[in-house]
PDB file of C-alpha atoms in Angstrom:
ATOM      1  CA  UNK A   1       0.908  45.085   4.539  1.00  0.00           C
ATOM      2  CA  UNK A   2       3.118  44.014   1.348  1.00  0.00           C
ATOM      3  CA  UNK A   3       4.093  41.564   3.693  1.00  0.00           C
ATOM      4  CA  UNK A   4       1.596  40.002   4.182  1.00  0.00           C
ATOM      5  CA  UNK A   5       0.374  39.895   1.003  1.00  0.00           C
ATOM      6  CA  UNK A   6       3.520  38.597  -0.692  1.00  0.00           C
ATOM      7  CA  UNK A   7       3.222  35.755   2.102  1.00  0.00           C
ATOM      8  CA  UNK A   8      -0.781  35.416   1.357  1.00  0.00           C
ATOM      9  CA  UNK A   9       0.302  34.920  -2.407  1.00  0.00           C
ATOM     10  CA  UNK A  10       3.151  32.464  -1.590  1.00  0.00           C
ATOM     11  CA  UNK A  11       0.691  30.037   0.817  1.00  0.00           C
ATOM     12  CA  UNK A  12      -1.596  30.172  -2.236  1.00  0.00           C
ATOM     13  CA  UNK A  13       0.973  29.067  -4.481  1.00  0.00           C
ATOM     14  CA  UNK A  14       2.143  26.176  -2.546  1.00  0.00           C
ATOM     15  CA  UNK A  15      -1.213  25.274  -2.016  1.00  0.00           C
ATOM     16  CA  UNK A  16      -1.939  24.872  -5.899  1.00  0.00           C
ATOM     17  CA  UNK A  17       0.756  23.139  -6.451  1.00  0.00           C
ATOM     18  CA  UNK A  18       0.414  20.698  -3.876  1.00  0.00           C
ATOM     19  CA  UNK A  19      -2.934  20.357  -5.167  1.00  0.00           C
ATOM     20  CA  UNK A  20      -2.404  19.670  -8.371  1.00  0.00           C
ATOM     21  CA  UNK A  21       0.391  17.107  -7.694  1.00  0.00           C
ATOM     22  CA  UNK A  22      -2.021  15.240  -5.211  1.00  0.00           C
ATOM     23  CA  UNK A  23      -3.896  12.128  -6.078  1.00  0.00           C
ATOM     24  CA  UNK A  24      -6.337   9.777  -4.437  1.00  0.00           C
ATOM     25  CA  UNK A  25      -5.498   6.545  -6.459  1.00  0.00           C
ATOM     26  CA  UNK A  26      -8.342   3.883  -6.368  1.00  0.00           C
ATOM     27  CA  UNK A  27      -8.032   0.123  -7.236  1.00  0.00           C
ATOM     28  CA  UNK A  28     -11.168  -2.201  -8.055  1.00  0.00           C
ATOM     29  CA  UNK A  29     -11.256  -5.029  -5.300  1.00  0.00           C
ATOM     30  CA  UNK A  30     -11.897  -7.907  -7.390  1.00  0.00           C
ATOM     31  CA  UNK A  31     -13.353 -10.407  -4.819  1.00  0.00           C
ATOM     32  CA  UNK A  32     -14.834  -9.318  -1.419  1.00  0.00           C
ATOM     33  CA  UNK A  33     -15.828 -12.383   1.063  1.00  0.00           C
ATOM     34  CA  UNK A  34     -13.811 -12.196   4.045  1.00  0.00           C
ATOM     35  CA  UNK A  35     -11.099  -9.935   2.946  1.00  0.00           C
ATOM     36  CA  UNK A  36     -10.828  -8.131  -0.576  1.00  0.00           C
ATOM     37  CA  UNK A  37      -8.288  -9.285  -3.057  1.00  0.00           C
ATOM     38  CA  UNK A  38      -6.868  -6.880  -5.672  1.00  0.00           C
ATOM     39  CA  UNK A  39      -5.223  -6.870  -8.405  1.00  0.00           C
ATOM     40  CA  UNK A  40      -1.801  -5.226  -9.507  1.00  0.00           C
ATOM     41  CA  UNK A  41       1.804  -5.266 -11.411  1.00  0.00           C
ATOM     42  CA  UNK A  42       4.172  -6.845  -9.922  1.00  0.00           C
ATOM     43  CA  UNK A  43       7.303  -6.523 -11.878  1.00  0.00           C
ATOM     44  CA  UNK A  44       5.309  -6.090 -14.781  1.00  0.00           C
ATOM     45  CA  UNK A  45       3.223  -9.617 -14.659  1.00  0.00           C
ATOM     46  CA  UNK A  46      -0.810  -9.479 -13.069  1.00  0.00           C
ATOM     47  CA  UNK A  47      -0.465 -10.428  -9.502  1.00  0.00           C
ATOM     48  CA  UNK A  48      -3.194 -10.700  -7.326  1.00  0.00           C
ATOM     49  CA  UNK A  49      -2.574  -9.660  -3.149  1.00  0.00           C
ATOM     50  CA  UNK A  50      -5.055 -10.269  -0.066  1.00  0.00           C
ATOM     51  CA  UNK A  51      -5.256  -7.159   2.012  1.00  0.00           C
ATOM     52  CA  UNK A  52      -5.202  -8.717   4.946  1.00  0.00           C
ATOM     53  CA  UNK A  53      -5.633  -5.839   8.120  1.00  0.00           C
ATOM     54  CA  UNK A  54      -4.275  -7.981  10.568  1.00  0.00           C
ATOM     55  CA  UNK A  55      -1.105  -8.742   9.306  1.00  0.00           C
ATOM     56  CA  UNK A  56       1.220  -6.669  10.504  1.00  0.00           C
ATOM     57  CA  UNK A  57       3.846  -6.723   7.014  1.00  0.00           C
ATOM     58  CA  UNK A  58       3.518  -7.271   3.415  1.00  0.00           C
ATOM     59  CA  UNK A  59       4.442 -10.738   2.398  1.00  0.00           C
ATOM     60  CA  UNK A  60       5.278 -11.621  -1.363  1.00  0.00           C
ATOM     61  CA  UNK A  61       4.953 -15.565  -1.845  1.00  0.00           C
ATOM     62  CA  UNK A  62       8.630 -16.756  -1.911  1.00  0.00           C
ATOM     63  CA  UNK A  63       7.447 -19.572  -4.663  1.00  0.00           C
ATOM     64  CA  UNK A  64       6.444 -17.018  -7.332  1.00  0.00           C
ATOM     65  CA  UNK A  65       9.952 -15.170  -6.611  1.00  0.00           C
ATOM     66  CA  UNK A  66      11.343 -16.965 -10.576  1.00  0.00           C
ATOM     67  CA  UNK A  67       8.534 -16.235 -12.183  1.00  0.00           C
ATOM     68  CA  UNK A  68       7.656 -12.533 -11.000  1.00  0.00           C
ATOM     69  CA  UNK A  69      11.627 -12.163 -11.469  1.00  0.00           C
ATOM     70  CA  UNK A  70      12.934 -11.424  -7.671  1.00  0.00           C
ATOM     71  CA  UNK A  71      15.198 -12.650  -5.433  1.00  0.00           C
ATOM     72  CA  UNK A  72      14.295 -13.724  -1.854  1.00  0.00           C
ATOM     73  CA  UNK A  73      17.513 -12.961   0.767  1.00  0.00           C
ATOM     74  CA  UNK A  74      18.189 -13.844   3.744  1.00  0.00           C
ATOM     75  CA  UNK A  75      19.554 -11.134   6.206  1.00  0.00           C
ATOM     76  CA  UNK A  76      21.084 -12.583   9.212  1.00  0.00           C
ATOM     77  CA  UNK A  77      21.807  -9.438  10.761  1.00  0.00           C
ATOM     78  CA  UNK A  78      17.652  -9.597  11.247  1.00  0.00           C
ATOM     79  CA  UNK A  79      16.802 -12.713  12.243  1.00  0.00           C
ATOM     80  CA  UNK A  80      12.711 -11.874  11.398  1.00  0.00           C
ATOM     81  CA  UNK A  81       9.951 -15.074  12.215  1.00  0.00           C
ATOM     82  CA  UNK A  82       6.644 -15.450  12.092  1.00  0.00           C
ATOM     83  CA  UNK A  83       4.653 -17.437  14.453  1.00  0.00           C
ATOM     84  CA  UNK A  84       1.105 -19.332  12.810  1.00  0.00           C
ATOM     85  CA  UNK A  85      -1.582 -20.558  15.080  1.00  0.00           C
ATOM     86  CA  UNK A  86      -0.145 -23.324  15.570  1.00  0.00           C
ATOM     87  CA  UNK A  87       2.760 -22.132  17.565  1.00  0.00           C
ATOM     88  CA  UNK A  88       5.195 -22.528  14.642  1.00  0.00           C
ATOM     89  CA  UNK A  89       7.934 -20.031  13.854  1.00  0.00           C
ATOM     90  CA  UNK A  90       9.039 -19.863  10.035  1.00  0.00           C
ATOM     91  CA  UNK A  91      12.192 -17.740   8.922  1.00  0.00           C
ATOM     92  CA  UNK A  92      11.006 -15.021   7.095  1.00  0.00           C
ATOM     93  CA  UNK A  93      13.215 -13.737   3.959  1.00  0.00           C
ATOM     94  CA  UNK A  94      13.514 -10.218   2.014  1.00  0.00           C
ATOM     95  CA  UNK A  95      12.142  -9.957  -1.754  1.00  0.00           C
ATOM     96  CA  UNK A  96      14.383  -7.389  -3.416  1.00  0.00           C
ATOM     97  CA  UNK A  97      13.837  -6.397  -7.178  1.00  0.00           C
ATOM     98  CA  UNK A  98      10.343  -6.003  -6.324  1.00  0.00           C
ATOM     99  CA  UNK A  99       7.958  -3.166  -8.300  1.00  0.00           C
ATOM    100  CA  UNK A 100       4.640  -3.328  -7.001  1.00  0.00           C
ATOM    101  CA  UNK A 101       1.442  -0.735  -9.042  1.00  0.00           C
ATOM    102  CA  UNK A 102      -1.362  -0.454  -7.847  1.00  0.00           C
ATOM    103  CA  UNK A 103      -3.745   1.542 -10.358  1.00  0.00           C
ATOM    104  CA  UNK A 104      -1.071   3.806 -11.514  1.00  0.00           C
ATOM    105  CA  UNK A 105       1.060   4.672  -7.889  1.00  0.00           C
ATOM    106  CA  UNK A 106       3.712   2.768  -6.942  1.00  0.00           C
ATOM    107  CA  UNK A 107       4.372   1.418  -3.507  1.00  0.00           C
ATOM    108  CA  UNK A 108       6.984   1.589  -1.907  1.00  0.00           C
ATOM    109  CA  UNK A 109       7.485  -0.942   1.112  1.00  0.00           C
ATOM    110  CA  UNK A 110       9.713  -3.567   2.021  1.00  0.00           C
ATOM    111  CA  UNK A 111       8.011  -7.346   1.468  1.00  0.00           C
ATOM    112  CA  UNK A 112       9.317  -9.706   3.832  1.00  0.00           C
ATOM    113  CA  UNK A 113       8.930 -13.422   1.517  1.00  0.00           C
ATOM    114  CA  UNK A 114       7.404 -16.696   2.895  1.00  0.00           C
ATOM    115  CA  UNK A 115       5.608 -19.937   1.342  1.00  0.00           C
ATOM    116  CA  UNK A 116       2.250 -19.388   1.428  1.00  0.00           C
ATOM    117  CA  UNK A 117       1.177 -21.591  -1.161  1.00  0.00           C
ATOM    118  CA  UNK A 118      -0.942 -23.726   1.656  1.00  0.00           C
ATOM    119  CA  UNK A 119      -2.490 -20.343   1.857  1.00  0.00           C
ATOM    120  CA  UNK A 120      -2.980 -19.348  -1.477  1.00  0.00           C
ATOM    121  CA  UNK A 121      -4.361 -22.808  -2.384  1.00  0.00           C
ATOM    122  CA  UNK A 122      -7.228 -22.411  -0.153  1.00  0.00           C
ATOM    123  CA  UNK A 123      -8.232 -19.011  -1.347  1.00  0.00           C
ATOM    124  CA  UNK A 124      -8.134 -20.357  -4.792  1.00  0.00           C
ATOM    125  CA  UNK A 125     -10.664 -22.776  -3.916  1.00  0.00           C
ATOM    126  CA  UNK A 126     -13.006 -20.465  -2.828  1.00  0.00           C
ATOM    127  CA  UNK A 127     -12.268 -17.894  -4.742  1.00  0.00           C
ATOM    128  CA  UNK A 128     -10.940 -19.040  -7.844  1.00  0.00           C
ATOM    129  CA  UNK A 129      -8.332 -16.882  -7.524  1.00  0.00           C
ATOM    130  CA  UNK A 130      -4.859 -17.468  -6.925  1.00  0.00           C
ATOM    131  CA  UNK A 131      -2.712 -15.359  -4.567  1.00  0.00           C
ATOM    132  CA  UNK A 132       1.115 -14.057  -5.084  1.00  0.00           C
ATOM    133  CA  UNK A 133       0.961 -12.343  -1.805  1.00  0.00           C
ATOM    134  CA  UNK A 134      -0.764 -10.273   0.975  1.00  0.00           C
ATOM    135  CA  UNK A 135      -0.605  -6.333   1.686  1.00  0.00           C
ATOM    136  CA  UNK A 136      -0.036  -5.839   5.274  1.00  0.00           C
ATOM    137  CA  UNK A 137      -1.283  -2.785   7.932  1.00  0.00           C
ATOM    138  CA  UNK A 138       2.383  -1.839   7.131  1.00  0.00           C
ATOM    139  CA  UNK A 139       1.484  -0.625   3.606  1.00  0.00           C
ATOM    140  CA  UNK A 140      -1.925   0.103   4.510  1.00  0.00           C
ATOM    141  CA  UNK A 141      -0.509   2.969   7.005  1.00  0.00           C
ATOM    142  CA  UNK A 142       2.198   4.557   4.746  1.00  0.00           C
ATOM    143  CA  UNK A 143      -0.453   4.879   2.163  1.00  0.00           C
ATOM    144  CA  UNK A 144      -3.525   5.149   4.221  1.00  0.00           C
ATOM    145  CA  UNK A 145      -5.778   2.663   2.375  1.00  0.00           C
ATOM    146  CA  UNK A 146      -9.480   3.359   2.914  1.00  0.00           C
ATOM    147  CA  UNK A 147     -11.388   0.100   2.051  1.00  0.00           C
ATOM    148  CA  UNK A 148     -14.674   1.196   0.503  1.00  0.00           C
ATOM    149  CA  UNK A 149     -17.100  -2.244   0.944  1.00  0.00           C
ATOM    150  CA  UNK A 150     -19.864  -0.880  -0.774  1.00  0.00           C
ATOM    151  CA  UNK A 151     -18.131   0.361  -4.203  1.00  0.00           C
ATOM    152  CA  UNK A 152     -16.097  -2.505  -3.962  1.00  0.00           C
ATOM    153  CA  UNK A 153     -12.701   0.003  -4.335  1.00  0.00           C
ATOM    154  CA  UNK A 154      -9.630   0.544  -1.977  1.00  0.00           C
ATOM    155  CA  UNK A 155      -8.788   3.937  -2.105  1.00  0.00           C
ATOM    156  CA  UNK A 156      -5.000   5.058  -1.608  1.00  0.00           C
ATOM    157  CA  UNK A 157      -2.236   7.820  -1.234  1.00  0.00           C
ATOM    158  CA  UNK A 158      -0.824   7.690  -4.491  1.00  0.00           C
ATOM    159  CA  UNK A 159       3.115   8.182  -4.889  1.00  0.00           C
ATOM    160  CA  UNK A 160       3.397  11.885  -5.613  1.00  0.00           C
ATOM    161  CA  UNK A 161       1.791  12.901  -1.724  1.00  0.00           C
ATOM    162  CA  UNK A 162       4.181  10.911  -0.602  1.00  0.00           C
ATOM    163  CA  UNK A 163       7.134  12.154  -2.252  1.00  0.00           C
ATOM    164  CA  UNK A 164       5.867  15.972  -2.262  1.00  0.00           C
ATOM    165  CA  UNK A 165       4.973  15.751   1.687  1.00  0.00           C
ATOM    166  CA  UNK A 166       8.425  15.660   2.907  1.00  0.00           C
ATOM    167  CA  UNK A 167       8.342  19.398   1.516  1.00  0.00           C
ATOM    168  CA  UNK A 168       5.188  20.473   2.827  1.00  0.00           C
ATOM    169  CA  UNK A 169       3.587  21.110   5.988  1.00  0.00           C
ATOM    170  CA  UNK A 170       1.044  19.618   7.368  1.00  0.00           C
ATOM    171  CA  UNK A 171      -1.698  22.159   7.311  1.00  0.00           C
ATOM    172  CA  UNK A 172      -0.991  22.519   4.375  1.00  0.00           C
ATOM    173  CA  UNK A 173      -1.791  18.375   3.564  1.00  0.00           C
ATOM    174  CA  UNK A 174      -4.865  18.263   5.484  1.00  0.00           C
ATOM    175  CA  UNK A 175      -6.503  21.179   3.392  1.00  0.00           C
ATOM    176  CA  UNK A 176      -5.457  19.826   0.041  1.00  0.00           C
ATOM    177  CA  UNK A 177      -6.781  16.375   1.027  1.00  0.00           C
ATOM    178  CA  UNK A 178     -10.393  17.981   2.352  1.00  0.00           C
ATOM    179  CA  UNK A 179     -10.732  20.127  -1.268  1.00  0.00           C
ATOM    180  CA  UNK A 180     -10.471  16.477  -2.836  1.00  0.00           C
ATOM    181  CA  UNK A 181     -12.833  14.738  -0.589  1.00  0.00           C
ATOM    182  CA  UNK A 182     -11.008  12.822   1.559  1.00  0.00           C
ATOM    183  CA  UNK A 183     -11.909  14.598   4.985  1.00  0.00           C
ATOM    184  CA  UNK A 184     -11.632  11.754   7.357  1.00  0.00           C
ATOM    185  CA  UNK A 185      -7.956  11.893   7.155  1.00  0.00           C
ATOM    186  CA  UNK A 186      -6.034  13.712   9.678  1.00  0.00           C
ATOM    187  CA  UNK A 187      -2.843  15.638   9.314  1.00  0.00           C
ATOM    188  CA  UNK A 188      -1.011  13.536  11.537  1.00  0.00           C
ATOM    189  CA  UNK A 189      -2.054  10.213   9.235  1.00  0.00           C
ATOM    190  CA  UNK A 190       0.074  11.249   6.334  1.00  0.00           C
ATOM    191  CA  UNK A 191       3.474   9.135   6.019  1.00  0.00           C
TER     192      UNK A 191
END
């Protein structure tokens, strides 16, 4: 009976404390059209990103790479290409020395870099906004975005679930993220 007590008390424990490190991070989407644009730090400097859920990765916009203070690298041990519509395949390079916030998590991903200033100069005419890059399903499914169309928000996994799930079980997840509200996520959905 101590036992199972002592083990009652433990569960509790971790349960608070994952709890109280656990955070839903939201981020205002600051145009909504087609796809919602946000805002957020990269490296320090406003940047503004398309979430875009049919691009596969996260691409930072290789011209921006001097003034957002990166460096684009190519890695020929991956030889990575995109294809556009069009049937043409562009080599894409890494951005390293990139810190992206969003709200107040980081995220942490790897951003491939390609020109898409033909890209970004569209948007801006229609939006008024420029683009410094797009947030892939790749991001989207480490940090299970939820796009929220009607509050005009994109709700996130913010950096301390991540870092804090590695030691903690799942069970354990799912309840903590149902006590904050966020029941449509599954156990199996945390990364």
């Amino acid at each position: 009976m101590k036992m199972l007590v002592l083990s009652t008390l433990l569960t509790l424990l971790n349960l608070l404390t994952f709890a109280r490190d656990f955070e839903i991070e939201y981020v205002d989407i600051v145009y909504l059209e087609d796809k919602p644009i946000i805002a957020a730090s990269l490296n320090g400097k406003v940047a503004y990103f398309l979430v875009d859920t049919g691009s596969d990765i996260s691409i930072i916009d290789e011209n921006v790479a001097e003034e957002y203070g990166f460096r684009t690298i190519v890695n020929n041990d991956l030889n990575y290409q995109i294809e556009g519509l069009q049937g043409n395949k562009k080599a894409l390079k890494w951005a390293k020395g990139c810190e992206l916030i969003m709200g107040k998590g980081e995220i942490k991903a790897r951003f491939f870099t390609l020109d898409i200033q033909h890209l970004s100069n569209s948007l801006r005419k229609k939006t008024h906004i420029e683009i410094q890059g797009i947030i892939g399903s790749d991001i989207m499914k480490k940090y299970n975005f939820r796009i929220d169309y009607k509050n005009l928000k994109i709700g996130y996994l913010n950096k301390h679930v991540i870092a804090h799930e590695s030691n903690t079980n799942s069970s354990l997840a799912y309840y903590t993220l149902i006590r904050k509200g966020w029941q449509e996520v599954s156990s199996n959905h945390i990364y």
